[in-house]
Coordinates of C-alpha atoms in Angstrom, one line a residue:
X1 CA 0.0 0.0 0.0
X2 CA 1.3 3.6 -0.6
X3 CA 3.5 5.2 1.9
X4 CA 2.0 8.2 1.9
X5 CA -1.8 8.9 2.9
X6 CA -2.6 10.9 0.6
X7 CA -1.0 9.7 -2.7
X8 CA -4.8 8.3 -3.7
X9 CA -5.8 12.0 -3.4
X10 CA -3.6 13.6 -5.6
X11 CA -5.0 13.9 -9.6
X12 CA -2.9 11.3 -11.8
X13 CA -1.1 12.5 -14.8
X14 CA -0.1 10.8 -17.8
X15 CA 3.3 11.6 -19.6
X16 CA 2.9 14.7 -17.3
X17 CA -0.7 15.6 -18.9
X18 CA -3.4 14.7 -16.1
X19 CA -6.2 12.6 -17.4
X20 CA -9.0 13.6 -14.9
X21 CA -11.2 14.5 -17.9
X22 CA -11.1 10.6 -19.1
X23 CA -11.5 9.4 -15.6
X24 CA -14.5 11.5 -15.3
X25 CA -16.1 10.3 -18.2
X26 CA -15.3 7.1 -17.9
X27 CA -18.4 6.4 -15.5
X28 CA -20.8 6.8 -18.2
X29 CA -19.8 3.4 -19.4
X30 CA -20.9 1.5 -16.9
X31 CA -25.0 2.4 -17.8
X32 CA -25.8 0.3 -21.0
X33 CA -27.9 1.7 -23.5
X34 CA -30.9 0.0 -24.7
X35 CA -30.6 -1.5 -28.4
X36 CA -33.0 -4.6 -28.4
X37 CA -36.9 -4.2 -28.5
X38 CA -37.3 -6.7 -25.3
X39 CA -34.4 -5.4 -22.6
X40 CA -32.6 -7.8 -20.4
X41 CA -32.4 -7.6 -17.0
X42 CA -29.6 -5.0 -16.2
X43 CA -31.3 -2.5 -18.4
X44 CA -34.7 -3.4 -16.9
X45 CA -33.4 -2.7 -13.3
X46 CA -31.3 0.1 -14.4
X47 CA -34.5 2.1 -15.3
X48 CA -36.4 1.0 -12.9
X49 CA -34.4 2.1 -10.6
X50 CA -34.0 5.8 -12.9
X51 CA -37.5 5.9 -12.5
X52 CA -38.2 5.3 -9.0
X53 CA -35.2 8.2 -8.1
X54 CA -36.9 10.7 -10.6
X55 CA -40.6 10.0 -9.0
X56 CA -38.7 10.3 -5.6
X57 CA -37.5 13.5 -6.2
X58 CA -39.8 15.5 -8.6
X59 CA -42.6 14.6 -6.6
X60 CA -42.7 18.0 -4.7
X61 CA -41.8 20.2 -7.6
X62 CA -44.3 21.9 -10.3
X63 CA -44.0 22.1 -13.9
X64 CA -41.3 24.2 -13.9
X65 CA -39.2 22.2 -11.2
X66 CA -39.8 19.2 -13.1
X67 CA -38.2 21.2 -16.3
X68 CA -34.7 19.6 -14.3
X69 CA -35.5 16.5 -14.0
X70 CA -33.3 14.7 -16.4
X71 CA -30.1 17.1 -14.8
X72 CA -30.9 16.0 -11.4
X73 CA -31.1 12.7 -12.5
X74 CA -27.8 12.5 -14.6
X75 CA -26.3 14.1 -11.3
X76 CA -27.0 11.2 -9.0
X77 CA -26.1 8.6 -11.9
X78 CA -22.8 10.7 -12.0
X79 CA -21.9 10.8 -8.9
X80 CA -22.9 7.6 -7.3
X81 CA -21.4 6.4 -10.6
X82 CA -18.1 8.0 -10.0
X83 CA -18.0 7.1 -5.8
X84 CA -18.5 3.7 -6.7
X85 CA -16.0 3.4 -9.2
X86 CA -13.2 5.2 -6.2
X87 CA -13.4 1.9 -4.5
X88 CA -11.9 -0.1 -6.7
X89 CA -8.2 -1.0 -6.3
X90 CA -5.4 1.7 -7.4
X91 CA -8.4 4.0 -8.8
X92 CA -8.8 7.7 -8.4
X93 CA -12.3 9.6 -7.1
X94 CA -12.7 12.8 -8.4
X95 CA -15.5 13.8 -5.4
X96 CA -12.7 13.7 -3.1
X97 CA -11.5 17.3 -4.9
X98 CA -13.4 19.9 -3.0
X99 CA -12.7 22.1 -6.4
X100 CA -14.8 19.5 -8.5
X101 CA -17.4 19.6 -6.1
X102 CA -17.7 23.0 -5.9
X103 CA -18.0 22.9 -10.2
X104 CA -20.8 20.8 -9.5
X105 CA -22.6 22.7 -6.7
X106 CA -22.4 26.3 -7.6
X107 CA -23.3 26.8 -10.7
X108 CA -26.5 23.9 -10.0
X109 CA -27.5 26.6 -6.8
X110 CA -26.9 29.8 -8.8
X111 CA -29.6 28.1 -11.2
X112 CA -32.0 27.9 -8.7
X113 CA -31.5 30.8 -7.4
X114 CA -31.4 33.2 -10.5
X115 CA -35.0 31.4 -11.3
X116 CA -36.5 32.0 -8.0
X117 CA -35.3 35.6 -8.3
X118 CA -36.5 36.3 -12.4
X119 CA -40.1 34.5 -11.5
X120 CA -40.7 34.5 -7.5
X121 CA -38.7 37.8 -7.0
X122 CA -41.0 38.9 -3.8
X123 CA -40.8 35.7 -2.2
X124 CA -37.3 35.3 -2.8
X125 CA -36.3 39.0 -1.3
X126 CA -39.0 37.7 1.5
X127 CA -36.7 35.2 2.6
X128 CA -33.9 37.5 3.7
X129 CA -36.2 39.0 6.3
X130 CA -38.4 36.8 8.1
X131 CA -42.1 38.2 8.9
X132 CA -42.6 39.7 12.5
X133 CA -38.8 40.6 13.1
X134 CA -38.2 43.7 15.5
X135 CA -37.3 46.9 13.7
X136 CA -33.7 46.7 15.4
X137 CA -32.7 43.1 14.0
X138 CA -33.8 43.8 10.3
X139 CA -30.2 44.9 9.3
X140 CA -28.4 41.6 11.3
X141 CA -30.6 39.6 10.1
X142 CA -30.2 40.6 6.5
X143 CA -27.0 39.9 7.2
X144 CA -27.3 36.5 8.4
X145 CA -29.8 34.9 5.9
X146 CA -27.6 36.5 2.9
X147 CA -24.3 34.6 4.6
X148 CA -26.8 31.5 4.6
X149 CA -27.7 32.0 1.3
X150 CA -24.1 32.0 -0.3
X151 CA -22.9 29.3 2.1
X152 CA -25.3 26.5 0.5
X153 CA -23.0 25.5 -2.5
X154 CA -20.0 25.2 0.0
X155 CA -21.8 23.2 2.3
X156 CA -22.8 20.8 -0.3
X157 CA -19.6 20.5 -2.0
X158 CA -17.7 20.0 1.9
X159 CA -20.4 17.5 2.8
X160 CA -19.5 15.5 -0.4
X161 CA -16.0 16.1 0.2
X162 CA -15.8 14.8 3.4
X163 CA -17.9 11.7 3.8
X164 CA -16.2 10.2 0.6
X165 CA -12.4 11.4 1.8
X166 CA -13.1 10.4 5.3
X167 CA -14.1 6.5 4.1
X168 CA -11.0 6.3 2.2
X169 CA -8.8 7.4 4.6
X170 CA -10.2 5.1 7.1
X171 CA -9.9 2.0 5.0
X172 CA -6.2 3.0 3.9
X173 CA -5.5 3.2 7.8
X174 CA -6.9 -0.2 8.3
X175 CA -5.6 -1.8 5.5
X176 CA -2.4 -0.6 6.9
X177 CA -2.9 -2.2 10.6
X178 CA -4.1 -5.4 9.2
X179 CA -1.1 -6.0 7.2
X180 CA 1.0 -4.8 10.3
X181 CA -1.0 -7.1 12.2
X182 CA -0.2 -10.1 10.6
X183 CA 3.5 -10.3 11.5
X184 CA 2.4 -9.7 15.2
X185 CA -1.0 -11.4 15.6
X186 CA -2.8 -13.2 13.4
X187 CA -6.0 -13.3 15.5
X188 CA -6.3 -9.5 16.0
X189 CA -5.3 -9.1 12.0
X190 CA -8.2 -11.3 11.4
X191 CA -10.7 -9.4 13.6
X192 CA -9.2 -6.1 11.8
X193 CA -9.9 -7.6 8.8
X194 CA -13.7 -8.2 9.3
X195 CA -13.5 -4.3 10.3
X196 CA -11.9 -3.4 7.2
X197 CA -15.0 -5.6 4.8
X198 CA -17.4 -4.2 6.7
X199 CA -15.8 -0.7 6.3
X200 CA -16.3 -1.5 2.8
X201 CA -19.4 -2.6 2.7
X202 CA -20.4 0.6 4.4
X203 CA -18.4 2.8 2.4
X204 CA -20.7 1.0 -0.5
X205 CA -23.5 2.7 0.7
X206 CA -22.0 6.0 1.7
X207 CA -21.1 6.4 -2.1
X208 CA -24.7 5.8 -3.0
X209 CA -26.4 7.6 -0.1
X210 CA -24.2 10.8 -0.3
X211 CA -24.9 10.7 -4.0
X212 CA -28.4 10.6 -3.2
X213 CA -27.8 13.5 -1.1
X214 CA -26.2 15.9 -2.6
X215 CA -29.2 15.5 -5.2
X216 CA -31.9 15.7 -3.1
X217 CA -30.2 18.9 -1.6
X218 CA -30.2 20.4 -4.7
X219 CA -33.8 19.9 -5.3
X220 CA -35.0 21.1 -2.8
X221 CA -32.8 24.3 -3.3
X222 CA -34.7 24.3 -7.0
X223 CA -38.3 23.2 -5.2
X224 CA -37.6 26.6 -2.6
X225 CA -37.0 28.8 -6.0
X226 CA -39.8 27.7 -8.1

């Protein structure tokens, strides 16, 4: 395993050219396309399962929320997609770069926004001043709910950030004991090693869940604005 805990983090390069773009799209190539009149299974499950999300989610939203539905539904393909794909052996996850994330989440919440602002412009200004606040509290609280405001994209892109970095790191670190372990004892290396599956398995479902998310976040930032 590498030396250094942070080697998986860093972008790879090729011939000194880094290859993040191909990485990236590389994900889309795990969702078949349909090309036969009767679909097998995969593809059968694969959009059931793209339905069931989009029914999920757009359930709340009116016509023009639902105007995003295949974007918010290519989102948690992509990133789920791409989460899953970071815990395989030697492979690199691009939602462990806050500076992806961030490409992801701001320009997603600045859509929202701008909408709720060209078509719901009072309510939108509404929500920077709460109804029944004392004269004294208007400017602070102005203050507050415009931080609020501009903080959602960087909360969403941490959040991301940190679940999926976190679960690495801590399978790294126990990869590491249980192959320090087994020189010194073998039945503690084994009980690490249970740890380290289930880790795995966990870290499985933290790839789809924070996909999931992320997502839903962003919905409900577009249901809020429209």
């Amino acid at each position: 395993m590498n030396e250094n805990l942070f080697t998986s983090f860093i972008t790879p390069t090729m011939m000194g050219l880094p290859i993040v773009v191909i990485i990236v799209m590389f994900p889309s190539i795990m969702f078949p396309s349909a090309t036969r009149l009767v679909n097998n299974r995969l593809i059968s499950i694969q959009r059931w399962l793209i339905h069931l999300t989009t029914k999920q989610m757009m359930m709340i939203h009116n016509k023009k929320g639902q105007t995003w539905a295949l974007m918010l539904i290519s989102l948690i393909m992509f990133i789920g997609s791409t989460n899953l794909m970071g815990l395989l052996p030697y492979s690199f996850t691009p939602t462990t770069q806050l500076s992806m994330n961030l490409g992801m989440a701001i320009p997603l919440w600045a859509g929202a926004v701008i909408l709720g602002f060209r078509h719901k412009t009072k309510l939108s200004l509404a929500h920077f001043l709460p109804q029944g606040t004392p004269l004294p509290l208007i400017p602070m609280l102005v203050i507050i709910e415009t931080i609020s405001l501009f903080i959602q994209p960087m909360a969403l892109a941490v959040r991301l950030t940190a679940n999926i970095t976190a679960g690495h790191l801590l399978i790294h670190l126990i990869g590491s004991a249980t192959l320090a372990l087994m020189d010194i004892n073998m039945t503690v290396a084994l009980i690490t090693f249970v740890i380290l599956v289930l880790l795995t398995v966990l870290e499985f479902a933290v790839a789809l869940i924070q996909a999931y998310v992320f997502t839903l976040l962003v919905s409900l930032y577009l249901h809020d604005n429209t």
